[in-house]
Coordinates of C-alpha atoms in Angstrom, one line a residue:
Chain A
M1428 CA -24.0 46.0 132.1
K1429 CA -20.4 46.2 133.3
R1430 CA -21.5 48.4 136.2
L1431 CA -24.1 45.9 137.0
L1432 CA -21.7 42.9 136.9
A1433 CA -19.3 44.8 139.1
V1434 CA -21.6 44.4 142.1
T1435 CA -21.2 40.6 142.2
L1436 CA -18.4 40.9 144.8
G1437 CA -20.9 42.4 147.2
I1438 CA -23.6 39.8 146.3
L1439 CA -21.2 36.9 146.8
T1440 CA -20.0 38.3 150.1
A1441 CA -23.5 38.9 151.3
I1442 CA -24.6 35.4 150.2
G1443 CA -21.8 34.0 152.4
G1444 CA -23.0 36.1 155.3
F1445 CA -26.8 35.8 155.0
V1446 CA -27.8 32.6 153.2
D1447 CA -24.9 30.2 153.8
I1448 CA -26.0 26.8 155.1
G1449 CA -26.1 27.9 158.8
D1450 CA -28.3 30.9 158.0
L1451 CA -30.5 29.0 155.5
V1452 CA -31.4 26.7 158.4
A1453 CA -31.3 29.4 161.1
A1454 CA -33.5 31.8 159.2
S1455 CA -36.0 29.0 158.5
L1456 CA -35.8 27.7 162.0
V1457 CA -36.3 31.1 163.5
G1458 CA -39.3 31.7 161.1
A1459 CA -40.8 28.4 162.1
R1460 CA -40.3 28.9 165.8
F1461 CA -40.7 32.6 166.3
G1462 CA -42.8 33.7 163.3
F1463 CA -42.1 37.3 162.3
S1464 CA -41.0 38.4 165.8
L1465 CA -37.3 38.4 165.0
V1466 CA -37.4 40.2 161.6
W1467 CA -36.2 43.4 163.3
V1468 CA -32.9 41.8 164.2
L1469 CA -32.3 41.0 160.5
L1470 CA -32.9 44.6 159.6
V1471 CA -30.5 45.8 162.4
G1472 CA -27.9 43.3 161.1
V1473 CA -28.2 44.5 157.5
V1474 CA -27.6 48.1 158.4
G1475 CA -24.7 47.1 160.6
I1476 CA -22.8 45.1 158.0
C1477 CA -23.5 47.9 155.5
V1478 CA -21.9 50.5 157.8
Y1479 CA -18.7 48.4 158.4
A1480 CA -18.4 46.9 154.9
E1481 CA -18.6 50.4 153.4
M1482 CA -15.7 51.5 155.7
A1483 CA -13.7 48.4 155.0
G1484 CA -14.3 48.8 151.2
R1485 CA -13.4 52.5 151.4
V1486 CA -10.1 51.7 153.2
A1487 CA -9.3 49.0 150.7
A1488 CA -9.9 51.3 147.7
V1489 CA -8.2 54.5 149.1
A1490 CA -5.4 53.2 151.3
G1491 CA -5.1 49.8 149.6
R1492 CA -5.0 48.0 152.9
P1493 CA -7.1 44.9 153.6
T1494 CA -8.9 44.5 157.0
F1495 CA -6.7 42.0 158.8
D1496 CA -3.6 44.1 157.9
L1497 CA -5.3 46.9 159.9
V1498 CA -6.2 44.6 162.7
R1499 CA -2.6 43.7 163.5
E1500 CA -1.4 47.2 162.9
R1501 CA -3.9 49.0 165.2
L1502 CA -4.2 46.3 167.9
G1503 CA -0.7 45.0 168.0
P1504 CA 0.5 41.4 167.6
R1505 CA -1.0 39.9 170.7
T1506 CA -4.6 41.1 170.5
A1507 CA -4.6 40.6 166.8
L1508 CA -3.5 37.0 167.4
A1509 CA -6.5 36.5 169.7
N1510 CA -8.7 37.8 166.9
L1511 CA -6.9 35.7 164.3
V1512 CA -7.5 32.5 166.3
G1513 CA -11.2 33.5 166.9
S1514 CA -11.8 34.4 163.3
L1515 CA -10.1 31.3 162.0
L1516 CA -12.3 29.1 164.2
V1517 CA -15.5 30.9 163.0
T1518 CA -14.3 30.8 159.4
G1519 CA -13.0 27.2 159.5
L1520 CA -16.1 25.8 161.3
T1521 CA -18.3 27.7 158.8
L1522 CA -16.2 26.3 155.9
A1523 CA -16.7 22.8 157.2
A1524 CA -20.5 23.4 157.4
E1525 CA -20.6 24.8 153.9
L1526 CA -18.8 21.7 152.5
A1527 CA -21.5 19.6 154.2
G1528 CA -24.2 22.0 152.9
V1529 CA -23.1 21.7 149.3
A1530 CA -23.0 17.9 149.7
L1531 CA -26.5 18.0 151.3
A1532 CA -27.9 20.0 148.4
I1533 CA -26.4 17.3 146.0
E1534 CA -27.9 14.6 148.2
L1535 CA -31.4 16.1 147.8
I1536 CA -30.9 16.0 144.0
S1537 CA -29.1 12.7 143.7
S1538 CA -30.2 10.7 146.7
V1539 CA -26.6 9.6 147.3
A1540 CA -25.6 10.1 150.9
H1541 CA -23.9 13.4 151.5
L1542 CA -20.8 12.2 153.2
L1543 CA -19.8 10.5 149.9
W1544 CA -19.9 13.9 148.2
V1545 CA -17.8 15.8 150.7
P1546 CA -14.3 14.9 149.3
L1547 CA -15.5 15.7 145.8
V1548 CA -17.0 19.0 147.0
G1549 CA -13.8 19.9 148.8
F1550 CA -11.7 19.2 145.7
A1551 CA -14.1 21.2 143.5
V1552 CA -13.8 24.2 145.9
W1553 CA -10.0 24.1 145.8
L1554 CA -10.0 23.7 142.0
V1555 CA -12.1 26.9 141.6
I1556 CA -9.8 28.8 143.9
W1557 CA -6.7 27.4 142.1
R1558 CA -7.8 27.9 138.5
T1559 CA -10.9 30.2 138.1
R1560 CA -10.5 34.0 137.6
F1561 CA -11.7 35.9 140.6
E1562 CA -14.3 37.8 138.6
T1563 CA -15.7 34.6 137.0
M1564 CA -15.9 32.9 140.4
E1565 CA -17.8 35.9 141.9
R1566 CA -20.2 36.2 138.9
V1567 CA -21.1 32.5 138.6
F1568 CA -21.7 31.8 142.3
G1569 CA -23.0 35.3 143.2
L1570 CA -25.6 35.3 140.4
A1571 CA -26.6 31.6 140.6
G1572 CA -27.1 32.1 144.3
L1573 CA -29.8 34.7 143.4
A1574 CA -31.9 31.7 142.3
L1575 CA -32.9 31.8 146.0
V1576 CA -35.2 34.6 144.9
V1577 CA -37.8 31.8 144.5
F1578 CA -38.4 32.2 148.2
V1579 CA -39.6 35.7 147.5
V1580 CA -42.0 34.3 144.9
A1581 CA -43.1 31.6 147.2
V1582 CA -43.9 34.1 149.9
Y1583 CA -45.9 36.1 147.4
R1584 CA -47.8 32.9 146.3
L1585 CA -48.5 31.9 149.9
D1586 CA -50.5 35.2 149.8
P1587 CA -50.3 36.3 153.4
A1588 CA -52.5 39.0 154.9
W1589 CA -49.9 41.7 154.6
G1590 CA -51.5 43.9 157.1
S1591 CA -51.2 41.4 159.9
V1592 CA -47.6 40.5 158.9
L1593 CA -46.6 44.1 159.2
E1594 CA -48.3 44.3 162.5
R1595 CA -46.3 41.2 163.8
V1596 CA -43.0 42.6 162.4
T1597 CA -43.4 46.0 164.0
H1598 CA -44.9 44.7 167.3
P1599 CA -42.7 41.7 168.0
E1600 CA -44.0 39.3 170.7
V1601 CA -42.2 36.3 172.1
P1602 CA -44.4 33.4 171.1
G1603 CA -46.0 31.3 173.8
G1604 CA -43.9 28.4 175.0
E1605 CA -40.6 30.2 174.3
G1606 CA -38.5 31.8 177.0
L1607 CA -37.1 35.3 176.8
P1608 CA -33.4 34.0 177.0
T1609 CA -34.1 31.7 174.0
Y1610 CA -35.6 34.5 172.1
F1611 CA -32.5 36.7 172.7
Y1612 CA -30.2 33.8 172.0
Y1613 CA -31.6 33.5 168.5
A1614 CA -31.6 37.3 168.1
I1615 CA -27.8 37.3 168.8
A1616 CA -27.2 34.3 166.6
L1617 CA -29.0 36.1 163.7
F1618 CA -27.2 39.4 164.4
A1619 CA -23.8 37.7 164.6
S1620 CA -24.3 35.8 161.4
A1621 CA -25.3 39.0 159.6
M1622 CA -22.1 40.7 160.8
T1623 CA -19.9 37.7 160.7
P1624 CA -16.2 38.8 160.4
Y1625 CA -15.2 36.8 157.4
E1626 CA -17.6 39.0 155.3
V1627 CA -15.4 42.1 155.7
F1628 CA -12.2 40.1 155.4
F1629 CA -13.4 38.7 152.1
F1630 CA -15.0 41.9 150.8
S1631 CA -11.9 44.1 151.5
S1632 CA -9.5 41.5 150.2
G1633 CA -11.7 40.9 147.2
G1634 CA -11.7 44.6 146.4
I1635 CA -7.9 44.6 146.4
E1636 CA -7.9 41.5 144.2
E1637 CA -10.0 43.5 141.8
K1638 CA -7.5 46.3 142.1
W1639 CA -9.9 48.9 143.4
K1640 CA -8.4 52.4 143.5
R1641 CA -9.8 55.7 144.7
K1642 CA -11.9 56.1 141.6
D1643 CA -13.6 52.8 142.3
L1644 CA -15.1 54.2 145.5
I1645 CA -18.5 54.3 143.8
T1646 CA -18.2 50.6 142.8
A1647 CA -17.3 49.7 146.3
R1648 CA -20.3 51.6 147.7
I1649 CA -22.8 50.2 145.1
N1650 CA -21.5 46.7 146.0
V1651 CA -22.2 47.4 149.7
F1652 CA -25.6 49.1 149.4
L1653 CA -26.9 46.6 146.8
G1654 CA -25.3 43.4 147.8
F1655 CA -25.9 43.2 151.5
P1656 CA -29.5 44.4 151.5
L1657 CA -30.1 41.8 148.8
G1658 CA -28.6 39.1 150.9
G1659 CA -30.7 40.3 153.9
F1660 CA -33.8 40.3 151.7
L1661 CA -33.2 36.7 150.7
A1662 CA -32.8 35.7 154.3
L1663 CA -35.9 37.6 155.2
S1664 CA -37.9 35.8 152.5
I1665 CA -36.7 32.4 153.8
M1666 CA -37.8 33.4 157.3
A1667 CA -41.1 34.7 156.1
A1668 CA -41.8 31.5 154.1
A1669 CA -41.2 29.4 157.2
A1670 CA -43.2 31.8 159.3
L1671 CA -46.2 31.5 157.0
L1672 CA -46.2 27.8 156.3
L1673 CA -44.2 26.0 159.0
H1674 CA -44.9 28.1 162.1
P1675 CA -48.7 27.6 162.0
A1676 CA -48.2 23.9 161.2
G1677 CA -45.9 23.5 164.1
I1678 CA -43.1 22.0 162.0
A1679 CA -39.6 22.3 163.5
V1680 CA -36.7 22.9 161.1
E1681 CA -33.8 20.5 161.6
H1682 CA -32.7 19.7 158.1
L1683 CA -32.1 21.4 154.8
S1684 CA -35.1 19.5 153.2
Q1685 CA -37.5 21.3 155.6
V1686 CA -35.9 24.7 154.6
V1687 CA -37.0 24.2 151.0
L1688 CA -40.4 22.8 151.9
P1689 CA -42.4 26.0 151.6
V1690 CA -41.0 26.6 148.0
G1691 CA -42.0 23.1 147.0
Y1692 CA -45.4 23.6 148.5
A1693 CA -46.0 27.0 146.9
L1694 CA -44.3 26.5 143.5
G1695 CA -44.1 22.8 142.8
K1696 CA -41.3 21.0 141.1
L1697 CA -40.0 23.9 139.1
G1698 CA -39.6 26.0 142.3
L1699 CA -38.0 23.1 144.0
G1700 CA -35.5 22.7 141.2
L1701 CA -34.6 26.4 141.3
V1702 CA -34.3 26.5 145.1
L1703 CA -31.9 23.5 145.0
I1704 CA -29.7 25.4 142.4
G1705 CA -29.8 28.4 144.6
V1706 CA -28.9 26.4 147.8
F1707 CA -26.0 24.7 145.9
A1708 CA -24.6 28.0 144.5
A1709 CA -25.0 29.8 147.9
T1710 CA -23.3 27.2 149.9
F1711 CA -20.6 26.7 147.3
G1712 CA -20.1 30.4 147.2
A1713 CA -19.9 30.6 151.0
A1714 CA -17.4 27.7 150.9
L1715 CA -15.2 29.7 148.5
E1716 CA -15.6 32.8 150.7
T1717 CA -14.6 31.1 153.9
A1718 CA -11.7 29.1 152.4
L1719 CA -10.2 32.2 150.8
S1720 CA -10.9 34.2 154.0
S1721 CA -8.8 31.8 156.1
G1722 CA -5.9 32.4 153.7
Y1723 CA -6.4 36.1 153.6
T1724 CA -6.5 36.5 157.4
V1725 CA -3.4 34.4 158.1
A1726 CA -1.4 35.9 155.3
Q1727 CA -2.3 39.5 156.2
Y1728 CA -1.5 38.9 159.9
F1729 CA 2.0 37.7 159.0
G1730 CA 2.5 40.1 156.1
W1731 CA 2.8 37.3 153.4
T1732 CA 2.1 37.8 149.7
W1733 CA -1.5 36.8 149.2
G1734 CA -4.2 36.7 146.6
K1735 CA -5.6 34.3 144.0
T1736 CA -5.1 36.7 141.0
A1737 CA -1.4 36.0 140.9
A1738 CA 0.3 32.7 140.0
P1739 CA 0.0 30.3 143.1
R1740 CA 3.9 29.9 143.1
T1741 CA 4.2 33.6 144.0
A1742 CA 1.9 33.2 147.0
S1743 CA 2.6 29.7 148.1
R1744 CA 2.1 30.2 151.9
F1745 CA -1.3 31.7 151.2
H1746 CA -2.3 28.8 149.0
A1747 CA -1.0 26.3 151.6
V1748 CA -3.2 27.9 154.3
V1749 CA -6.2 27.6 152.0
I1750 CA -5.5 23.9 151.3
V1751 CA -5.0 23.2 155.0
A1752 CA -8.3 24.9 155.8
L1753 CA -10.1 22.8 153.2
L1754 CA -8.6 19.6 154.4
A1755 CA -9.4 20.4 158.0
G1756 CA -13.0 21.3 157.1
M1757 CA -13.4 18.1 155.1
T1758 CA -12.0 16.0 158.0
L1759 CA -14.4 17.6 160.4
V1760 CA -17.5 17.0 158.3
L1761 CA -16.4 13.4 157.6
T1762 CA -16.6 12.7 161.4
G1763 CA -20.4 12.9 160.8
V1764 CA -20.9 16.0 163.0
D1765 CA -24.1 18.0 162.3
P1766 CA -23.1 20.9 160.1
V1767 CA -25.8 23.2 161.4
M1768 CA -24.8 22.7 165.0
V1769 CA -21.2 23.5 163.9
T1770 CA -22.2 26.9 162.7
E1771 CA -24.2 27.6 165.8
Y1772 CA -21.3 26.9 168.1
S1773 CA -19.0 29.0 166.0
L1774 CA -21.0 31.9 167.4
V1775 CA -18.9 31.6 170.6
F1776 CA -15.7 32.5 168.6
A1777 CA -17.5 35.2 166.7
A1778 CA -18.1 36.9 170.0
V1779 CA -14.3 37.3 170.4
A1780 CA -13.6 38.2 166.8
L1781 CA -16.4 40.7 166.1
P1782 CA -15.4 43.7 168.3
L1783 CA -11.7 43.1 167.6
T1784 CA -12.4 43.3 163.8
Y1785 CA -14.7 46.3 163.7
L1786 CA -12.8 48.6 166.1
P1787 CA -9.6 48.8 163.9
I1788 CA -11.7 49.5 160.8
L1789 CA -13.4 52.4 162.5
V1790 CA -10.1 53.8 163.8
V1791 CA -8.3 53.6 160.4
A1792 CA -11.3 54.9 158.5
N1793 CA -10.9 58.1 160.6
D1794 CA -7.1 58.4 160.0
P1795 CA -6.3 61.2 157.6
E1796 CA -2.8 59.7 157.0
Y1797 CA -4.5 56.7 155.3
M1798 CA -7.7 58.2 154.0
G1799 CA -7.1 61.8 153.2
E1800 CA -10.3 63.4 152.1
A1801 CA -12.1 60.1 152.1
R1802 CA -12.1 59.6 155.9
N1803 CA -15.3 59.0 157.8
G1804 CA -17.9 61.7 158.0
R1805 CA -20.0 62.4 161.1
F1806 CA -22.8 60.1 160.0
A1807 CA -20.4 57.1 159.4
N1808 CA -18.8 57.7 162.8
L1809 CA -22.2 57.9 164.6
M1810 CA -23.4 54.7 163.0
G1811 CA -20.0 53.0 163.5
G1812 CA -19.9 54.0 167.2
L1813 CA -23.4 52.9 167.7
Y1814 CA -22.9 49.5 166.1
L1815 CA -19.6 49.0 168.0
V1816 CA -21.7 49.3 171.2
V1817 CA -24.3 46.8 169.9
V1818 CA -21.6 44.4 168.8
L1819 CA -19.9 44.6 172.2
M1820 CA -23.2 43.9 174.0
A1821 CA -23.9 41.0 171.7
A1822 CA -20.4 39.6 172.3
V1823 CA -20.8 39.9 176.1
A1824 CA -24.2 38.3 176.1
A1825 CA -23.6 35.5 173.6
I1826 CA -21.8 33.0 175.8
P1827 CA -23.9 33.3 178.9
L1828 CA -27.1 33.0 176.8
M1829 CA -25.8 30.1 175.0
I1830 CA -25.1 28.2 178.2
A1831 CA -28.3 29.3 179.8
T1832 CA -30.5 28.2 176.9
K1833 CA -28.3 25.1 176.0
A1834 CA -27.8 26.7 172.6
G1835 CA -31.4 27.5 172.0
L1836 CA -33.0 24.3 173.0
Chain B
M1033 CA 13.8 43.3 171.4
P1034 CA 11.1 44.6 173.6
D1035 CA 9.3 47.7 172.5
E1036 CA 10.7 50.3 174.9
E1037 CA 11.6 52.2 171.9
A1038 CA 8.0 52.9 171.3
D1039 CA 8.4 56.6 171.5
A1040 CA 11.8 56.8 169.9
R1041 CA 11.6 59.4 167.1
E1042 CA 12.9 58.4 163.7
E1043 CA 14.2 61.1 161.4
T1044 CA 12.1 61.6 158.4
R1045 CA 13.4 59.7 155.4
T1046 CA 12.6 60.8 151.9
G1047 CA 9.5 59.1 150.6
P1048 CA 6.7 59.5 148.1
E1049 CA 4.1 60.1 150.9
A1050 CA 3.7 63.8 151.5
R1051 CA 4.3 64.8 155.1
W1052 CA 5.0 68.2 156.7
A1053 CA 8.7 68.7 157.1
G1054 CA 9.8 68.1 160.7
R1055 CA 6.8 66.0 161.7
A1056 CA 8.0 63.1 163.7
Y1057 CA 7.4 59.4 163.2
S1058 CA 6.6 57.2 166.1
A1059 CA 8.3 53.8 166.0
R1060 CA 5.3 52.1 167.5
F1061 CA 2.6 53.9 165.5
H1062 CA 4.3 54.2 162.1
L1063 CA 6.7 51.3 161.9
L1064 CA 5.9 48.4 164.2
D1065 CA 3.4 45.9 162.6
R1066 CA 3.2 47.9 159.3
Q1067 CA 3.1 46.0 156.1
V1068 CA 6.3 46.1 154.1
V1069 CA 6.0 46.1 150.3
D1070 CA 8.7 46.0 147.6
G1071 CA 9.1 48.3 144.6
D1072 CA 6.3 46.5 142.7
D1073 CA 3.8 46.8 145.6
R1074 CA 4.1 43.1 146.4
P1075 CA 3.7 42.4 150.1
V1076 CA 7.1 41.3 151.6
C1077 CA 6.6 40.9 155.4
K1078 CA 5.4 42.8 158.4
V1079 CA 7.7 45.0 160.5
D1080 CA 8.0 42.4 163.3
D1081 CA 10.5 44.3 165.3
L1082 CA 13.1 47.0 165.0
E1083 CA 16.9 47.1 165.6
L1084 CA 17.9 50.2 167.4
E1085 CA 21.3 51.9 167.7
L1086 CA 21.5 53.8 171.0
D1087 CA 23.3 57.0 170.8
P1088 CA 24.3 58.4 174.2
D1089 CA 24.1 62.0 172.9
G1090 CA 20.8 61.8 171.0
P1091 CA 17.7 59.8 170.4
P1092 CA 18.1 56.2 169.4
R1093 CA 18.2 55.4 165.7
V1094 CA 16.4 52.7 163.8
T1095 CA 19.0 50.7 161.9
A1096 CA 17.1 47.6 160.7
V1097 CA 13.7 45.9 160.4
F1098 CA 13.6 42.4 161.9
V1099 CA 11.4 39.9 160.1
G1100 CA 9.8 36.6 160.9
P1101 CA 8.5 34.6 163.8
A1102 CA 11.9 34.7 165.6
A1103 CA 11.4 38.5 165.8
L1104 CA 7.7 38.4 166.5
A1105 CA 7.8 35.8 169.3
P1106 CA 9.4 37.9 172.0
R1107 CA 6.8 40.6 171.4
L1108 CA 3.9 38.3 172.0
G1109 CA 5.1 37.2 175.4
G1110 CA 3.9 34.3 177.6
K1111 CA 3.1 30.9 176.3
T1112 CA 2.3 32.0 172.8
A1113 CA 5.8 33.4 172.4
R1114 CA 7.4 30.1 173.6
W1115 CA 5.2 28.1 171.3
L1116 CA 5.8 30.3 168.2
A1117 CA 9.6 30.3 168.9
A1118 CA 9.5 26.5 169.2
V1119 CA 7.6 26.2 165.9
Q1120 CA 10.0 28.6 164.3
R1121 CA 13.1 26.7 165.5
R1122 CA 11.7 23.4 164.1
L1123 CA 10.8 25.1 160.8
S1124 CA 14.0 27.0 160.2
V1125 CA 16.5 25.4 157.8
G1126 CA 19.8 26.9 158.7
E1127 CA 21.5 27.5 162.0
G1128 CA 19.6 29.6 164.4
E1129 CA 21.4 32.9 163.7
G1130 CA 18.4 35.1 164.7
P1131 CA 15.7 36.7 162.8
A1132 CA 16.0 37.9 159.2
R1133 CA 17.1 41.5 158.9
L1134 CA 16.3 44.2 156.4
D1135 CA 18.7 47.1 156.5
F1136 CA 16.8 50.4 157.2
G1137 CA 18.8 52.1 154.5
R1138 CA 16.6 50.1 152.0
V1139 CA 13.4 51.8 153.2
T1140 CA 12.3 54.2 150.6
G1141 CA 9.0 55.4 152.1
I1142 CA 6.9 55.3 155.2
G1143 CA 3.1 55.7 154.8
A1144 CA 0.2 53.3 154.9
V1145 CA 2.9 50.8 154.0
V1146 CA 6.6 50.7 154.5
R1147 CA 8.3 50.6 151.1
V1148 CA 11.6 48.9 150.7
D1149 CA 14.0 48.5 147.8
L1150 CA 14.5 44.7 148.2
P1151 CA 18.0 43.2 147.5
E1152 CA 18.3 40.3 145.1
E1153 CA 19.7 37.9 147.8
N1154 CA 16.9 38.5 150.4
V1155 CA 18.1 35.4 152.3
G1156 CA 15.9 34.6 155.3
V1157 CA 13.1 37.1 154.5
H1158 CA 11.3 34.5 152.4
A1159 CA 12.6 31.3 153.9
L1160 CA 9.2 29.7 154.7
E1161 CA 7.7 30.9 151.4
D1162 CA 10.6 29.4 149.5
W1163 CA 10.3 26.1 151.3
T1164 CA 6.5 25.9 150.7
R1165 CA 7.0 26.8 147.0
E1166 CA 9.7 24.2 146.5
N1167 CA 8.0 21.4 148.4
V1168 CA 4.3 21.9 148.2
I1169 CA 2.7 24.5 146.0
G1170 CA 5.2 24.5 143.2
R1171 CA 4.7 20.8 142.7
L1172 CA 1.0 21.0 142.0
P1173 CA 0.0 21.3 138.4
G1174 CA -0.9 24.8 137.3
A1175 CA 1.1 26.5 140.0
D1176 CA 2.9 28.7 137.5
H1177 CA -0.3 30.1 135.9
A1178 CA -2.1 33.0 137.3
S1179 CA -5.9 32.4 137.4
G1180 CA -6.5 36.1 137.2

């Protein structure tokens, strides 16, 4: 049981990456617009984040260094600062969207306008960071987020013709009426959200908060190879549900209420109740992940004391950054900006941050002075190198495609 | 101080991290931008810059670690440097007597982190931390209790 509960860090991290508010809507939107033709991107993304989260977790457990520490050390202060600014923008914009996402989930339950809930949600997120034990936080929100498994049940109940689904997954075709640039724009958006940098920041820092040592390498690996595929599987089931129900009906996804529609249709009120719990927990968990990640990255760049396991007095600058990030996120949402658009635009900054985050991890994971016997093997380097090329291509293509397609219109 | 000293070799200090005797340290690779931790493994700061003593007869010697934005700003260069320096000037409490300085004699090990034996009166190293604790975080209820 203890081993089983020890994987909640991986699950919570993956939930923040794969089924946070932006991805809930994006996965559903992609399913509704492109059917099953983009499933392959999700699979590519799951493998990619596994490769790099495993390295980041291994470096955290063996050398005791979190990811952003390595970024500054290997890239120098200037390049690392560019990464810091890019990562903070992605993380901060995502945090803002998550606060809105939690509020939207409460709106669906309570019918009280979501903007009224935003300050309360922001305060609740801070309170959890300020007072709750790291492990409790991870277990409650990681496990409750698994309520999204109802999407899997819904797909099963929608009873698709599995043979033709498989055919459409393995032989992707751009659906009629969609241009090739738009198709690739969404492919990059899906890929970038699967490999979003705050996942490795949170995962490696979380491992250090949990005091991982060399003997916890197994725990780190189980976290990676169970947590991230599970997150990817949830995103896949959301996409499949939309592809089965919304794509044929020609319904376009613009709002959270349409994301949960297939579950309500297939499983009725009980399913709808469960899916709302899942959405609430997943977005709240993602808000915790992004708020903490903002603090982790800034503190690790400047070398400050960080972490939520110690008394806040002993890490005041870290806690101050978390509070500022939360206040900024709340302010942004209260302007009435569309939270889903916010996460879509954050892709631009992810393009800067992604290669500059993964390169230092790959370099340090190969350094025997840090890693000793636990340094990268040939397979990890092959995969790491391959994905660095993919990440670079995605980073280069992201902004031109965004402009060319007017952000996927 | 600009980082011309990049390839200056620093004599091996005794430390817990095993290294072959005689293998050199590179100032840029092993010191600059490394995390500094105290005896209890708590993060203290980054090695933002180094103080060098030039010896006409031999290689330059590292005599201190410079800490804080005042030390970091010149290494960033350009507009960022001026901006960071300006922020630092406005945030600093005392007279601008330059960056905080950690004597290199306090370094007990160089490895994945730089270990130091921190003096009690570590003035300047934690100036912003102290200010934030006194004025913001320390005033919030529950700041003394670890959430674990």
